[in-house]
XYZ file of C-alpha atoms in Angstrom:
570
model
C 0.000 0.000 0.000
C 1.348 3.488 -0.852
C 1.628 6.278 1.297
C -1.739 7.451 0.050
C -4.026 4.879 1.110
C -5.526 4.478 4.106
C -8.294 2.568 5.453
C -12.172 3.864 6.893
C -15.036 2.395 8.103
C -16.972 1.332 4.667
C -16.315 4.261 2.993
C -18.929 6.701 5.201
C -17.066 9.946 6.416
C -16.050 10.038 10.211
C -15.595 14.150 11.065
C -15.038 16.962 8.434
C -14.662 15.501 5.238
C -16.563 15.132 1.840
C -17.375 12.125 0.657
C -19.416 11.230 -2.577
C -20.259 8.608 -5.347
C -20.285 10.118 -8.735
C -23.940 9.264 -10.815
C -22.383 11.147 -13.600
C -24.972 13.078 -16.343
C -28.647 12.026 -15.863
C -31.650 12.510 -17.911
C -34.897 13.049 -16.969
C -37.966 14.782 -17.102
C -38.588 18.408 -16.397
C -40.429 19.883 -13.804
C -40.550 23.347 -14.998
C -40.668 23.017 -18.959
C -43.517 19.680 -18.239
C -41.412 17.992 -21.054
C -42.438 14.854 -20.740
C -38.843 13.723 -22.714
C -35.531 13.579 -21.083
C -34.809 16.500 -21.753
C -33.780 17.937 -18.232
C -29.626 16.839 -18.074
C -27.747 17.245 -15.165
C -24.790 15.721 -13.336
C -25.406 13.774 -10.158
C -23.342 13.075 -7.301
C -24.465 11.026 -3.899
C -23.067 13.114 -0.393
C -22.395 10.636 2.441
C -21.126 13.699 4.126
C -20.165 17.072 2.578
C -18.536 20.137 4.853
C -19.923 23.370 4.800
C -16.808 24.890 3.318
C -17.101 21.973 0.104
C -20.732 22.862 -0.389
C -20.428 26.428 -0.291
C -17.309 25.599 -3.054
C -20.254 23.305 -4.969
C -23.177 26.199 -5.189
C -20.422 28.873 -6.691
C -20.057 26.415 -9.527
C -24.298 26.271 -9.959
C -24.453 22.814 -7.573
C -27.623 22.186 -5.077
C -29.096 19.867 -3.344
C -32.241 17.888 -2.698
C -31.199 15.247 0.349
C -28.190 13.918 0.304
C -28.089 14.172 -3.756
C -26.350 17.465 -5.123
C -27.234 17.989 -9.172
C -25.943 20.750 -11.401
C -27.569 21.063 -14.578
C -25.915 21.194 -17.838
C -26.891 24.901 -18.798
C -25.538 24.828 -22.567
C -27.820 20.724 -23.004
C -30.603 21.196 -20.497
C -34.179 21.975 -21.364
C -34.596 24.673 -18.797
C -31.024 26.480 -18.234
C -30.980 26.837 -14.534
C -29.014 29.683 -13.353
C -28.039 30.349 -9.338
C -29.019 33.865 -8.119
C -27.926 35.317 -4.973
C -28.386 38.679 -3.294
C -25.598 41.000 -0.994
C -27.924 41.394 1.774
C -26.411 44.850 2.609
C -27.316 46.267 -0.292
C -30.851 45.261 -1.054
C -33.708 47.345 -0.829
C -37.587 46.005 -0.249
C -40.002 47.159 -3.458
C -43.114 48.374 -3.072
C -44.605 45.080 -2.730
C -42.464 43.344 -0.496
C -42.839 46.372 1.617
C -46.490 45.621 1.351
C -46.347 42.051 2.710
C -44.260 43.312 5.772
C -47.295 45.794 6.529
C -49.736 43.251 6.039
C -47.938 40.606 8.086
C -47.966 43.602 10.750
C -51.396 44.690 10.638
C -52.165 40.902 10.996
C -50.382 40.388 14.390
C -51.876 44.068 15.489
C -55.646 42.386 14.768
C -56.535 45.327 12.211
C -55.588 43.612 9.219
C -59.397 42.358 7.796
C -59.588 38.690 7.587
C -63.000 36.791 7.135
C -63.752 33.311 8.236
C -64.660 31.206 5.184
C -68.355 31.152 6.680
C -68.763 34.935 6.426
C -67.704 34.492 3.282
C -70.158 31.981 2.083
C -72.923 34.168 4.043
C -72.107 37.160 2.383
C -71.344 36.040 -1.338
C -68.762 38.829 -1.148
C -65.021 38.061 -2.215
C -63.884 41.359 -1.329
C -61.692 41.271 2.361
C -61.806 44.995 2.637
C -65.331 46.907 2.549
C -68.051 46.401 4.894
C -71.279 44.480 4.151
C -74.408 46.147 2.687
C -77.693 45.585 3.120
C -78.051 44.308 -0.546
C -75.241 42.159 -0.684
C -76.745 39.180 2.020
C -79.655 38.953 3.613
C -77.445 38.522 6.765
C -77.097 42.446 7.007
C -79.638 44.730 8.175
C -79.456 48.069 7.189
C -80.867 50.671 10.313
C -81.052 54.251 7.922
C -85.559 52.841 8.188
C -85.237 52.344 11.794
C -83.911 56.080 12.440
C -86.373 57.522 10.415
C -88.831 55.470 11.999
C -87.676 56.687 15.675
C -87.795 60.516 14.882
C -91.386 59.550 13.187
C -92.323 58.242 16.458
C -90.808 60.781 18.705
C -92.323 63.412 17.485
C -95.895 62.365 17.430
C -98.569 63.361 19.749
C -98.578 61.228 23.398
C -100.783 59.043 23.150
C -100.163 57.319 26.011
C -98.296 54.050 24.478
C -96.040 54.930 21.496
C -94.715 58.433 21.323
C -93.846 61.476 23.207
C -95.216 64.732 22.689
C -93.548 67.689 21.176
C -92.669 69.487 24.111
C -90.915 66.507 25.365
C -89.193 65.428 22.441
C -88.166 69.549 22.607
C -86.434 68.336 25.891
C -84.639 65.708 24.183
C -83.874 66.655 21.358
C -80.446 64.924 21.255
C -82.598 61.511 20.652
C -84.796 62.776 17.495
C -81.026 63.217 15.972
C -80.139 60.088 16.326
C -77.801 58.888 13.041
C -78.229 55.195 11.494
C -74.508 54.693 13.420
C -75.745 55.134 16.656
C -78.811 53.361 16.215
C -76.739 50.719 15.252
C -74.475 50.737 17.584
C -77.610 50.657 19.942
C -78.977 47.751 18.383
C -76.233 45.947 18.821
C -75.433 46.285 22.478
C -78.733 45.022 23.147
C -79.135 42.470 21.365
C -75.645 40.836 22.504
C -76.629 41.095 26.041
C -79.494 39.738 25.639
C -77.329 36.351 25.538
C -76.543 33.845 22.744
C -79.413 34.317 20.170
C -79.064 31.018 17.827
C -75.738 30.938 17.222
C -75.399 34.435 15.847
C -73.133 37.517 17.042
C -74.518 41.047 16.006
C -71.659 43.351 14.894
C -72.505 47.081 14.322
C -70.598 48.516 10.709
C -71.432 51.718 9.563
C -75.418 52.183 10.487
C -75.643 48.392 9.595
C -76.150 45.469 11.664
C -74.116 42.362 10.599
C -74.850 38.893 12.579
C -72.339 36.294 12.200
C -71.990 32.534 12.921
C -70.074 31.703 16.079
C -70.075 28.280 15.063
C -66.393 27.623 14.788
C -65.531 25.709 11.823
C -62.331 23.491 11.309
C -59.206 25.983 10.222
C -61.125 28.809 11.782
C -58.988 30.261 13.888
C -58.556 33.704 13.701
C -61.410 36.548 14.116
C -62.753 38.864 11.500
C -61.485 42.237 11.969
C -63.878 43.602 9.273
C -64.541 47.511 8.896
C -66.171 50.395 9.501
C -66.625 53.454 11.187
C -66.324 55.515 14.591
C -69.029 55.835 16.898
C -69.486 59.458 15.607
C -70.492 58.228 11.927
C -66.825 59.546 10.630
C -65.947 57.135 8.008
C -61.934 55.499 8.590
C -60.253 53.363 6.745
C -61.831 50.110 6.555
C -58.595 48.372 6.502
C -57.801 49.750 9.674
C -59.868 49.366 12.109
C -63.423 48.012 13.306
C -65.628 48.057 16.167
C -66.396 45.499 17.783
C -69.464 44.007 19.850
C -71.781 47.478 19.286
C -69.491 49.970 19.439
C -68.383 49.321 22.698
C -65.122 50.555 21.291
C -62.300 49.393 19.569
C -61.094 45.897 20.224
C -58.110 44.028 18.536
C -56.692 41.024 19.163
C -53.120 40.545 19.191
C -51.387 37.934 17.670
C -47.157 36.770 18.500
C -45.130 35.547 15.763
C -42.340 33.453 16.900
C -39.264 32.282 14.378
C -36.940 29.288 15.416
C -34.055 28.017 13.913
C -33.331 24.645 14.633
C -31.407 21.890 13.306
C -32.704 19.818 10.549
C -34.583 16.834 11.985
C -37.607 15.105 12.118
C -40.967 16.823 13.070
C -43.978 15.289 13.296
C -45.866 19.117 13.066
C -43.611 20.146 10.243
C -44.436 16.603 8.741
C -48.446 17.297 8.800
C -47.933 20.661 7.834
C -45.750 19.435 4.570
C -48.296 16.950 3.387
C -51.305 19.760 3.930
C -49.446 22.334 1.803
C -48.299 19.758 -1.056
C -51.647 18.390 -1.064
C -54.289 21.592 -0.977
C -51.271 23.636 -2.763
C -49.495 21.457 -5.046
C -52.329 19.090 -6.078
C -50.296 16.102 -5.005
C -51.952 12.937 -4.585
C -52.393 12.133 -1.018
C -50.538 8.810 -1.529
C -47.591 10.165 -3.212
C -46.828 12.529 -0.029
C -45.222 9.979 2.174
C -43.062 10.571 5.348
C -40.138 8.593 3.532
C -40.150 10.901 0.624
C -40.434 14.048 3.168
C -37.567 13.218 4.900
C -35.377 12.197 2.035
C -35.767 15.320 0.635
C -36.452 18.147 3.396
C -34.941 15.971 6.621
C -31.929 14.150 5.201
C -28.908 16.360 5.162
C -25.004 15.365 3.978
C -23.765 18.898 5.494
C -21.705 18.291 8.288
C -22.785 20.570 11.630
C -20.392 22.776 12.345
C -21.533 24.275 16.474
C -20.913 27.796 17.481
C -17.926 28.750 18.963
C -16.904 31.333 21.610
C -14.891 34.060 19.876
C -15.489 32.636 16.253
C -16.414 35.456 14.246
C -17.353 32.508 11.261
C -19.792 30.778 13.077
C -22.986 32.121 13.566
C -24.855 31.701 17.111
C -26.686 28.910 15.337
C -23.779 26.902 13.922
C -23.269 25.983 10.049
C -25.529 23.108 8.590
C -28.860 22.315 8.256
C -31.984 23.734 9.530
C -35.239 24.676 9.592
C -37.229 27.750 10.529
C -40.303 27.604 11.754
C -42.683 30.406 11.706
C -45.536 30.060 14.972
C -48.370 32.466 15.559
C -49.955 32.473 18.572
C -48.001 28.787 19.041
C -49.055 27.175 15.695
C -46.880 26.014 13.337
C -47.933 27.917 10.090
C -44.917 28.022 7.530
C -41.349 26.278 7.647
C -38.213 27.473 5.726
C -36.233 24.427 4.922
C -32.351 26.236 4.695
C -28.780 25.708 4.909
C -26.207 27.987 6.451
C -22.803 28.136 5.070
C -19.798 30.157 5.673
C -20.625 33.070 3.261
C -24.346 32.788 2.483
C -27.818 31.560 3.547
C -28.877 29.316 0.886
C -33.140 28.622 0.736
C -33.959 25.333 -0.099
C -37.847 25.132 0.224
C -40.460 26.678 2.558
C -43.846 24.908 2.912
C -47.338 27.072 4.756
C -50.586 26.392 6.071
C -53.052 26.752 2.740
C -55.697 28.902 5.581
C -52.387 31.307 6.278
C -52.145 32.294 2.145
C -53.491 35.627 2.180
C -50.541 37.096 4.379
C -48.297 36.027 1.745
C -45.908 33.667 3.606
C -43.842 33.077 0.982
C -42.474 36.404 0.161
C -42.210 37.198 3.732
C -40.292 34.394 4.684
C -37.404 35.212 2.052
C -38.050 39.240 3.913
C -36.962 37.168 7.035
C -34.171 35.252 6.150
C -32.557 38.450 4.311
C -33.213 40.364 7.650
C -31.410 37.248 9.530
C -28.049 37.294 7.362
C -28.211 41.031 8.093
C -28.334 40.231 11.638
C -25.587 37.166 11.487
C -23.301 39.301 9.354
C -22.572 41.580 12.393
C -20.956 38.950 14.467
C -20.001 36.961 11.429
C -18.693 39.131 8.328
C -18.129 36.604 5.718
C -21.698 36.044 5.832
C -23.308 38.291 3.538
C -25.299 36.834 0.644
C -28.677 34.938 0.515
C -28.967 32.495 -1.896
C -32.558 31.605 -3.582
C -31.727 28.620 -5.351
C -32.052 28.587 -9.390
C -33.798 30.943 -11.369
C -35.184 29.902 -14.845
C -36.016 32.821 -16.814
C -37.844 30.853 -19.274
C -40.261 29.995 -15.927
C -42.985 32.556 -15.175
C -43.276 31.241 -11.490
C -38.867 31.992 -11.145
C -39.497 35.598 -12.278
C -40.428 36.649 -8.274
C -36.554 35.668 -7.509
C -35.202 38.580 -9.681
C -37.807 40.894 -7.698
C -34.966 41.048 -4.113
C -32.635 44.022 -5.918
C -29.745 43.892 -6.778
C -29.453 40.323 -7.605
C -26.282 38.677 -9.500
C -26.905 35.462 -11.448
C -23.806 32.745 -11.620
C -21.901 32.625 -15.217
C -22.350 29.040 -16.355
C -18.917 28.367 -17.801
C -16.372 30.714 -15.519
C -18.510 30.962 -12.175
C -18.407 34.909 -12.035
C -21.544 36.755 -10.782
C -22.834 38.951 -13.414
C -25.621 41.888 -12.255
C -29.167 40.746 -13.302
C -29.532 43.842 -14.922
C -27.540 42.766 -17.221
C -28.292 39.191 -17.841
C -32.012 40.173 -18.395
C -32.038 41.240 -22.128
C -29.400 38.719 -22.898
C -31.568 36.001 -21.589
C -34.595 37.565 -23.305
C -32.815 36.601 -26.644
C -31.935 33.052 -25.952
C -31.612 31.119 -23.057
C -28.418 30.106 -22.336
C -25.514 32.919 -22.118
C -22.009 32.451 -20.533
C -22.630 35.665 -18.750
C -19.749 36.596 -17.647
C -18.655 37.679 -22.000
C -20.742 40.321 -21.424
C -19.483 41.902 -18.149
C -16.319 43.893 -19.704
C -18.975 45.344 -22.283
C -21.084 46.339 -19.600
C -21.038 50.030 -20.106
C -21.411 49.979 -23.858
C -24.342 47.438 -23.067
C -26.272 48.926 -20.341
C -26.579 51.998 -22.529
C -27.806 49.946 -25.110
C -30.357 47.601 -23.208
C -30.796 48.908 -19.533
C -29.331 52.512 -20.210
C -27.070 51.569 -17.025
C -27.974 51.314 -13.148
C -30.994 53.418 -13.845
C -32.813 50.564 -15.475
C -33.297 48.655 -12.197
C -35.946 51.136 -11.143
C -37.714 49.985 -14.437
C -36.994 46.568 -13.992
C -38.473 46.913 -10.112
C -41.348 48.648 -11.479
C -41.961 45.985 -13.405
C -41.480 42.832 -11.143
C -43.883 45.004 -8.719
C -46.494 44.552 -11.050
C -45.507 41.062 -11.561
C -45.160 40.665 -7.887
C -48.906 42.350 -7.675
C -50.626 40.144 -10.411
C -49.628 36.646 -8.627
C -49.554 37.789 -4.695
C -52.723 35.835 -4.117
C -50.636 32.841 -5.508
C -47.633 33.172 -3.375
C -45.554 31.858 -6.489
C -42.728 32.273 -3.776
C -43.495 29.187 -2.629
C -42.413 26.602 -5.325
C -38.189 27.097 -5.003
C -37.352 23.985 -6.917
C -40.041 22.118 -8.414
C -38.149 19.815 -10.853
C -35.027 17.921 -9.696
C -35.889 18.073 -6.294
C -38.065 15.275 -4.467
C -39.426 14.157 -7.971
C -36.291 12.149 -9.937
C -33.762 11.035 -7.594
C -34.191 7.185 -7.816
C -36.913 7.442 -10.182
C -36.144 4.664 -13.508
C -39.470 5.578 -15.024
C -38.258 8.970 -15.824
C -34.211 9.218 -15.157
C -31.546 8.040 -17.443
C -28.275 7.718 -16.305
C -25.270 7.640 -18.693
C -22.140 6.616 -17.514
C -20.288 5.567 -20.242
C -21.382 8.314 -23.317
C -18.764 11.097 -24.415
C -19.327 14.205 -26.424
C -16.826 16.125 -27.816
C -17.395 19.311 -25.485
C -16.312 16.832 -22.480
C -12.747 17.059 -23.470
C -11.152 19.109 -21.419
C -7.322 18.597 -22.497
C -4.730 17.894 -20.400
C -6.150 17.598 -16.422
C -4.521 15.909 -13.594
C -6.064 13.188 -12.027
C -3.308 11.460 -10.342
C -4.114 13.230 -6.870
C -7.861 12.397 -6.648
C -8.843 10.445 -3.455
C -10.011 7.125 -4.400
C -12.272 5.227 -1.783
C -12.309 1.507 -2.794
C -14.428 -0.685 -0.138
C -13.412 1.536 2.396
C -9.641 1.644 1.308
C -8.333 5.311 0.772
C -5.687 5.639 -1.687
C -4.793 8.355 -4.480
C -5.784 7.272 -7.893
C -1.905 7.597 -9.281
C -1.570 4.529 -7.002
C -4.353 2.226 -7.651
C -3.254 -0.086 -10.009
C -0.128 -0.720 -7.387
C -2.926 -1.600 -5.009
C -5.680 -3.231 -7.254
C -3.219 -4.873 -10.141
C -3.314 -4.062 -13.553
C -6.914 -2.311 -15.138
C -7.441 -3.270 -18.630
C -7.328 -0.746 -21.208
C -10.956 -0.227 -21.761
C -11.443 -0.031 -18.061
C -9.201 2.246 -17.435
C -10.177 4.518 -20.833
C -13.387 4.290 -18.892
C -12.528 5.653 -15.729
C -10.280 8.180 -16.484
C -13.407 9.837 -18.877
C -15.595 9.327 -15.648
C -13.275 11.729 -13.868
C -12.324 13.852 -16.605
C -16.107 14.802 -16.461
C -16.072 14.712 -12.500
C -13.456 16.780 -12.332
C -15.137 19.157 -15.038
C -18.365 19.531 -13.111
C -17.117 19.792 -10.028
C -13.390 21.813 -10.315
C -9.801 20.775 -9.506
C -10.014 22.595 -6.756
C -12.277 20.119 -4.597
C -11.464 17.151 -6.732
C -8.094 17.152 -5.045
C -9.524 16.428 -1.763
C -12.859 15.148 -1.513
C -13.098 11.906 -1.541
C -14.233 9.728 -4.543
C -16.095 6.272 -3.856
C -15.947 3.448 -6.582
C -17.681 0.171 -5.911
């Protein structure tokens, strides 16, 4: 045995150290595109364990992750050229829109954001959330403009004894014959409520109208109405902002705490429940097809090796390095988790999952608020962490488009790994879609004059992913980070073809060393300049064979980490 080899228990990595088994390129369907031919290529590796330093290496050369399998797609070959986009967290600025979620998310906590139960809905065959209800719009709502008239009719009759007062005493209280449909509502209302529960119904008081709801609770209901109207005085408000409540009693909002955890990626029952809710209401998915197996292989399962927080590290956040996920709680229940990994220079998102009932505050969009705001936050105590990663963008993809929306984003060159502006990858990638991005970056100038007229087009281009962002809020597209590779081909024959022993002419890549890479062999380390000492003598065509199998690993993946991460055969 030479001095390279030594010896490990069955080849999975004890401690800090990467260790993979190439799958080489794959073909499959695609999950954005819907091709239903291979058309989707990508190169495939298997982590048995992967440091944070290796992995934050593998997604600056366009690598991610679903599980313990890491794919990069083969931009210039692939259906759907899948470019990584990252944001410098210090420099980004919230749009329009995403400062809209944050208010809404706000207002929703302070209890005057107006949310109806899906009853109310049903009763009052009124989509809108923001306006109160009229008296011709459901039978449900009484309108009370009649009943005032009818009470300064009857006040200022003659006494008769039983039903009016005469004019000298309605003289005396006069303040009564003006009374306004408001306060007769308001009136109403009060005494009706106390006159205890009257079938089920609570009596609500909204601009001169009386509006009686169901208290039966319904499953998912668990939040209040905080619907509309107007002061006690008949001044009309915002209806968005605030509401009484009961009668006009006065004012009366209930408070809601968000709480957001980090914790290490592991097994959650909740999160589990949650998951199979969201891909089944959301996604469409087939209640059969959303097993705990397939959750934890790709949300749970994690090759990243934990790296814990250390006292006086200033590249460790207070978290650690790894694997996690963050859950979002109001008022204690678990309504959205960011699946995420945390690596030495970035936050990269992987996937986030929501309660369907919790869609109208937008979760998705203001979870990636959140997680910007948190590498803020880390990068104080950590300063190598400053970018957050969200995953591939596919400009050909409608649902992507939301990614480009958190300014100034930089999109990864294909070829030599150099982040290019978005604002200038946009009209090349409007002409075709795949561009080695980085030709394009020492033309810049002459280019943004030509396409973006220079830095100034990013207001343009954030005008126009506002209106983007504003047509498809009520979908959340924010939701779906990787719908194709992840959780849908790994270890599926049906629709994945692996090809292990095909060449193409652009897989030449001249002269490369490969006499240094790490071979793993049954658990026996040795460098592949020394194998055949080891082994014996490898036939020709075996050995033609192998050496093209890590020409191309060493292609995908850069000399760089080929040199010391360590490569399993057998």
């Amino acid at each position: 045995m030479g001095d390279g080899a030594s010896s490990s228990g069955g080849g999975v990595a004890e401690g800090g150290e990467t260790v993979i088994v190439d799958h080489g390129r794959r073909r499959s369907s695609c999950g954005y595109c819907r091709s239903t031919s291979h058309s989707c290529i990508s190169h495939g590796l298997w982590a048995y364990s992967i440091t944070v330093d290796d992995y934050q290496e593998l997604l600056d050369r366009g690598w991610r992750r679903s599980g313990c399998f890491l794919y990069k797609p083969e931009m210039e070959r692939t259906c759907c050229p899948s470019y990584t986009i990252r944001l410098k967290v210090e420099d980004f600025s919230p749009s329009k829109e995403q400062a809209r979620v944050q208010k809404k998310m706000q207002r929703f906590l302070d209890g005057t954001l107006d949310v109806k139960k899906p009853e109310q809905v049903k009763l009052t065959q009124d989509s809108s959330k923001s306006r109160c209800m009229h008296a011709d719009a459901s039978p449900t709502t009484v309108p009370n403009a009649p009943v005032a008239a009818a009470l300064r009719r009857s006040l200022l009759t003659e006494d008769d004894g039983q039903s009016g007062l005469s004019r000298s005493s309605a003289s005396q209280h006069g303040n009564l014959i003006n009374f306004s449909p408001n306060t007769v509502a308001e009136k109403l209302a009060v005494f009706i409520n106390g006159q205890g529960d009257i079938h089920g119904l609570s009596i609500k008081a909204c601009s001169g109208h009386l509006n009686f709801y169901s208290t039966t609770k319904l499953p998912g209901t668990d939040f209040l109405s905080s619907e509309a109207c107007a002061h006690s005085d008949g001044k009309r408000v915002n209806p968005k902002r605030s509401c009484m409540s009961g009668g006009g009693i006065g004012q009366h909002h209930k408070r809601r705490r968000l709480e957001i955890r980090m914790k290490r990626s592991s097994f959650d029952p909740e999160e589990f429940a949650l998951y199979r809710r969201y891909q089944i209401k959301v996604h469409n998915d087939k209640p059969e097809k959303v097993s705990e197996s397939s959750y934890r292989r790709f949300l749970v399962d994690t090759p990243l090796v934990f790296v814990p927080p250390i006292s006086g590290n200033e590249t460790v956040p207070h978290c650690g390095l790894g694997s996690f996920h963050q859950q979002y709680l109001i008022d204690g229940k678990l309504v959205a988790v960011g699946v995420v990994d945390i690596l030495p220079r970035c936050l990269s998102s992987k996937y986030l999952f929501w309660d369907p009932e919790f869609s109208f505050l937008s979760l998705g969009k203001y979870s990636a608020l959140q997680e910007i705001n948190w590498v803020k936050e880390a990068g104080i105590h950590c300063p190598g962490l400053q970018y957050y990663y969200l995953g591939y963008y596919i400009h050909s993809c409608s649902k992507m488009r939301y990614k480009a929306a958190y300014h100034p984003s930089e999109l990864l060159c294909p070829l030599r790994y150099k982040w290019v502006p978005f604002y200038i990858a946009r009209p090349l990638l409007d002409e075709k879609p795949y561009v080695v991005l980085s030709d394009f970056t020492a033309q810049s100038d002459g280019f943004s004059n030509q396409f973006t007229d220079g830095l100034s087009s990013q207001s343009e281009l954030r005008s126009e992913d506002d209106d983007l962002n504003e047509a498809s809020s009520e979908e959340d597209d924010s939701d779906d980070n990787e719908p194709g590779i992840e959780g849908t081909t790994v270890g599926t024959e049906a629709e994945l073809v692996v090809e292990t022993g095909t060449t193409l002419a652009s897989d030449d890549l001249g002269p490369v060393d490969l006499s240094n890479i790490m071979i793993d062999l049954n658990g026996l380390r040795i460098k592949y300049k020394e194998l055949e000492h080891v082994v014996g003598p490898i036939d020709k065509m075996h050995q033609n064979l192998l050496e093209k199998q890590l020409h191309r690993y060493v292609k995908v993946v850069g000399e760089k980490l080929a040199n010391h991460v360590v490569y399993t055969l057998g």
